[in-house]
Coordinates of C-alpha atoms in Angstrom, one line a residue:
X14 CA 115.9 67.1 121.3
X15 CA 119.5 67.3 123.1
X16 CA 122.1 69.5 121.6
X17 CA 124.9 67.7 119.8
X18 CA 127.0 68.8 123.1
X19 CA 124.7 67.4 125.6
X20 CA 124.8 63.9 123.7
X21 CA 128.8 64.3 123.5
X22 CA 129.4 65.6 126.9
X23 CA 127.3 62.4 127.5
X24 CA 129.2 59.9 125.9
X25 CA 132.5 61.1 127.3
X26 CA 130.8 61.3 130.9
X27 CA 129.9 57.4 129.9
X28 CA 133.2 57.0 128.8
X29 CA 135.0 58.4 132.0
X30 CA 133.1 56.1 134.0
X31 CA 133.6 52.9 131.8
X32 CA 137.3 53.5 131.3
X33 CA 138.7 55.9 133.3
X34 CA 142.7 55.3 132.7
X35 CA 141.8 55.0 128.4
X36 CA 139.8 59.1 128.9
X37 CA 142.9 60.2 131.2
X38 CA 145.0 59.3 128.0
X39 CA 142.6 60.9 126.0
X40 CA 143.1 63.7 128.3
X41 CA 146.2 64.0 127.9
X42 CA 147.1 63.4 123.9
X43 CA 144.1 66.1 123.4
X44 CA 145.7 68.5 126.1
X45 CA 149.9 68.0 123.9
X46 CA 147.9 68.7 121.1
X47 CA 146.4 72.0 122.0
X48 CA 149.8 72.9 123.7
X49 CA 151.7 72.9 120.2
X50 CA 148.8 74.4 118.3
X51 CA 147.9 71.5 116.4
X52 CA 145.0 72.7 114.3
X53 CA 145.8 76.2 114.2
X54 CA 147.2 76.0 110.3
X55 CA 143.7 75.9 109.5
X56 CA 142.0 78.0 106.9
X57 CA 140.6 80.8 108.4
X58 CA 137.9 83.2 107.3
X59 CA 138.2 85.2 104.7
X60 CA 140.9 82.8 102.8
X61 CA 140.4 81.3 99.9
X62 CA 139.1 77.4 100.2
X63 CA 141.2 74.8 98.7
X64 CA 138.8 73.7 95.2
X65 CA 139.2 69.6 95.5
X66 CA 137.7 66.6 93.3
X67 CA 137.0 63.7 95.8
X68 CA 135.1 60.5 94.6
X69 CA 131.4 60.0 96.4
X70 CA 130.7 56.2 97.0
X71 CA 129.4 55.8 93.8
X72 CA 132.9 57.1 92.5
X73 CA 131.8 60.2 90.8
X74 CA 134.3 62.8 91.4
X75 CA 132.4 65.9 93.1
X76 CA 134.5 69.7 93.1
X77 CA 133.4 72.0 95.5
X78 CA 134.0 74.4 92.1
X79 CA 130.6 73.1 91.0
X80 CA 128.9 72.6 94.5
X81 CA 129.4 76.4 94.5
X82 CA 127.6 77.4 91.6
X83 CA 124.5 76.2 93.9
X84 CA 125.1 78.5 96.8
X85 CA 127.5 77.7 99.8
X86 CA 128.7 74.5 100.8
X87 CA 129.3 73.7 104.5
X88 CA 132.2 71.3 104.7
X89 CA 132.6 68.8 107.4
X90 CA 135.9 66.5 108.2
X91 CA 135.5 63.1 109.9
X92 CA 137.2 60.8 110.9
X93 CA 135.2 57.7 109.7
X94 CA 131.6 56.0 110.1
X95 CA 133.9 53.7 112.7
X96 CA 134.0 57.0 115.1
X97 CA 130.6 57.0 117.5
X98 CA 131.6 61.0 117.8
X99 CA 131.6 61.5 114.3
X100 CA 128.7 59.3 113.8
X101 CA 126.9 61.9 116.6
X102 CA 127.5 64.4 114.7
X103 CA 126.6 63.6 111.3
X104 CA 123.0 62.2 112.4
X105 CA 122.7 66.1 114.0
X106 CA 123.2 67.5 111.0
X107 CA 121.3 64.9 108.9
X108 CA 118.3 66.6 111.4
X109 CA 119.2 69.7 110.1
X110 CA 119.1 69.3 106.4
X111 CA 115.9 70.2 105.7
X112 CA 117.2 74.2 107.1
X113 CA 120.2 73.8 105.3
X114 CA 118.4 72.8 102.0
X115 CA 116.3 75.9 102.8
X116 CA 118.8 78.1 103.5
X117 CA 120.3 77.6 99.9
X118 CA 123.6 75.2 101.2
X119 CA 124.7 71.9 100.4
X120 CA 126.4 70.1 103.3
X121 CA 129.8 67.7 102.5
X122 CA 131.2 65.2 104.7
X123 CA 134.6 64.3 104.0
X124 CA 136.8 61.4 105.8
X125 CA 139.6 59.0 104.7
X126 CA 137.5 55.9 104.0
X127 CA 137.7 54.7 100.4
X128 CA 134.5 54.9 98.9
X129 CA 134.0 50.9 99.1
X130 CA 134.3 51.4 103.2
X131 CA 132.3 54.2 103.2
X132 CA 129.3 52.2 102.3
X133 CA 129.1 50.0 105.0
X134 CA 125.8 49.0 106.6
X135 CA 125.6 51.8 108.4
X136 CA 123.9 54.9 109.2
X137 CA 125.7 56.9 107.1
X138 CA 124.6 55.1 103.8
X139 CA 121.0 57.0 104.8
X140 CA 122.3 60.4 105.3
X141 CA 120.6 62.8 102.6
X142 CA 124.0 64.7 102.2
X143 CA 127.1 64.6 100.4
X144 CA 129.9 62.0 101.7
X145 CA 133.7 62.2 99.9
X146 CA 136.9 59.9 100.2
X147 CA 140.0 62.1 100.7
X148 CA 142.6 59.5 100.6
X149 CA 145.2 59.5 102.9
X150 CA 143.8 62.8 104.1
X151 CA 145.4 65.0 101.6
X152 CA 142.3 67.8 101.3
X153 CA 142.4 67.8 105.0
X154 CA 145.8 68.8 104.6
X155 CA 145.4 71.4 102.3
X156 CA 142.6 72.6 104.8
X157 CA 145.3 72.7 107.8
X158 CA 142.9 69.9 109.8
X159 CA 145.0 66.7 109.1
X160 CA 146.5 65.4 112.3
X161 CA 149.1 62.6 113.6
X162 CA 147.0 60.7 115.4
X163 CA 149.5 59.9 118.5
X164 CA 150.7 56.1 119.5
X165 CA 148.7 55.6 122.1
X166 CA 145.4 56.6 120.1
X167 CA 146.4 54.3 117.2
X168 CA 146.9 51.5 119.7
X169 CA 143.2 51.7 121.4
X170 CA 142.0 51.9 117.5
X171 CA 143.8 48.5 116.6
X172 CA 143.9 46.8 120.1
X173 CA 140.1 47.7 121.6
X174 CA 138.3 48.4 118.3
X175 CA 140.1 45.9 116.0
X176 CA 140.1 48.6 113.3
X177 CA 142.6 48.3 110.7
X178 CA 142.8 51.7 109.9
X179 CA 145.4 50.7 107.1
X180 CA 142.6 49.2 105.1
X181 CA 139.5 51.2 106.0
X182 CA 141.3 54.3 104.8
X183 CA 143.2 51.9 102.0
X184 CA 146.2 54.0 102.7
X185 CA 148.3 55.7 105.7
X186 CA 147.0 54.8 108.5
X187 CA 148.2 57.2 111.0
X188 CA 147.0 60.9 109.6
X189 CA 143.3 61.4 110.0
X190 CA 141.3 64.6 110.1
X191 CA 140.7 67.0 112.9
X192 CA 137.0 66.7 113.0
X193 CA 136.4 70.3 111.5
X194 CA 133.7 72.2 109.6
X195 CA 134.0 75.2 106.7
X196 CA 131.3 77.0 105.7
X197 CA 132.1 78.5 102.0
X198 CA 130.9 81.1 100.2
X199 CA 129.7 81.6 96.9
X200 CA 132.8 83.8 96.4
X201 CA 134.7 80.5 97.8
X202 CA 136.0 82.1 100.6
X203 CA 135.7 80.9 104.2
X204 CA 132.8 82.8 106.0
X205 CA 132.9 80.7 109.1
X206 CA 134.8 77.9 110.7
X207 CA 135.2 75.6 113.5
X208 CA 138.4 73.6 114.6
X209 CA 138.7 71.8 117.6
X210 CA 141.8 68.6 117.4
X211 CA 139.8 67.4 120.3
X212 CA 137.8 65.0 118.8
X213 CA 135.0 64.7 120.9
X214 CA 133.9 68.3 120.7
X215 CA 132.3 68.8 117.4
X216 CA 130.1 72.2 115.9
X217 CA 126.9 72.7 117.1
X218 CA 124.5 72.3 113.8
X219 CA 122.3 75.5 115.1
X220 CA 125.5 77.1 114.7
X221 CA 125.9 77.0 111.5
X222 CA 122.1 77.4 110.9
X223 CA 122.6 81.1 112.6
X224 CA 125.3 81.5 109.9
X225 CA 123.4 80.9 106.6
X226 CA 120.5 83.0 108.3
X227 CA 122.9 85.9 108.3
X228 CA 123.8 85.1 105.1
X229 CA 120.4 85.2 103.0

């Protein structure tokens, strides 16, 4: 089975090819980014994690307070079941879940979808793990991972994809998350982390595997 960065270097080699001037842009808003340190707010390990009560598609509020008293909780922000990177990235860990489960950790994926949006007929509604609605991307915030999404990003998304972020996310429609992953401890206290504001380069699931292997 490919890594999660062989299928993502492949879809941006795809995309290179299929839109070169749209990836050069890419380029470019990933590349200001990572000049002014977008991203580098972020928790980082050893600090304390945010606790949070975000509503699961059902609408049940879930706290990570209480997803600790199981063992540790890897924590992973998307930006939405509209994002074929995310979407990537959540079926590799979906793959994974059986280690995970074995390793003593429950696995959360949070994006800015409202719950309703959340359950679209996709893949997502058959992932075996934990999926929040942080509205308006305000736990992201408190994590250091929300981002700006620049102009010319927020065009493609309304002009090419004919997403209307506004009402997906039933709220602001220009702050999503820097895809980013936590793992916390029992203690809830960062042990490991990975932040990246370019959003096509995501954590490597065996990664975090090698982390709750150290841990038990």
């Amino acid at each position: 089975m490919k890594t999660l960065k062989e299928q993502t270097d492949a879809k941006i080699a795809a995309g290179r090819k299929a839109k070169p001037d749209f990836m050069k842009g890419v380029d470019e808003a990933i590349d200001k980014a990572k000049a002014f340190e977008q991203g580098s707010n972020a928790l980082k390990i050893g600090e304390k994690a945010v606790d949070f009560k975000l509503p699961n598609p059902q609408g049940e509020l879930i706290s990570l307070s209480n997803l600790l008293e199981k063992g540790p909780v890897i924590i992973t922000f998307y930006r939405g079941s509209w994002c074929p990177y995310c979407n990537l990235q959540l079926r590799a860990l979906q793959a994974k879940l059986d280690d995970i489960h074995k390793l003593g950790a429950t696995l959360v994926a949070i994006s800015p979808e409202v719950p309703d949006e959340s359950m679209t007929a996709n893949e997502i509604n058959n992932m075996e793990f934990t999926v929040l609605s942080d509205q308006d991307a305000k736990v992201a915030s408190q994590y250091g991972v929300a981002w700006e999404v620049p102009e010319f990003l927020l065009d493609h998304m309304r002009v090419d994809r004919q997403l209307d972020l506004k009402k997906i996310n039933n709220g602001n429609a220009s702050v999503l998350p820097i895809p980013a992953t936590f793992i916390i401890g029992i203690d809830g206290r960062v042990i490991w982390n990975y932040v990246n504001v370019d959003y096509r380069t995501r954590s490597e699931p065996d990664d975090i595997i090698e982390v709750l292997k150290n841990l038990s």
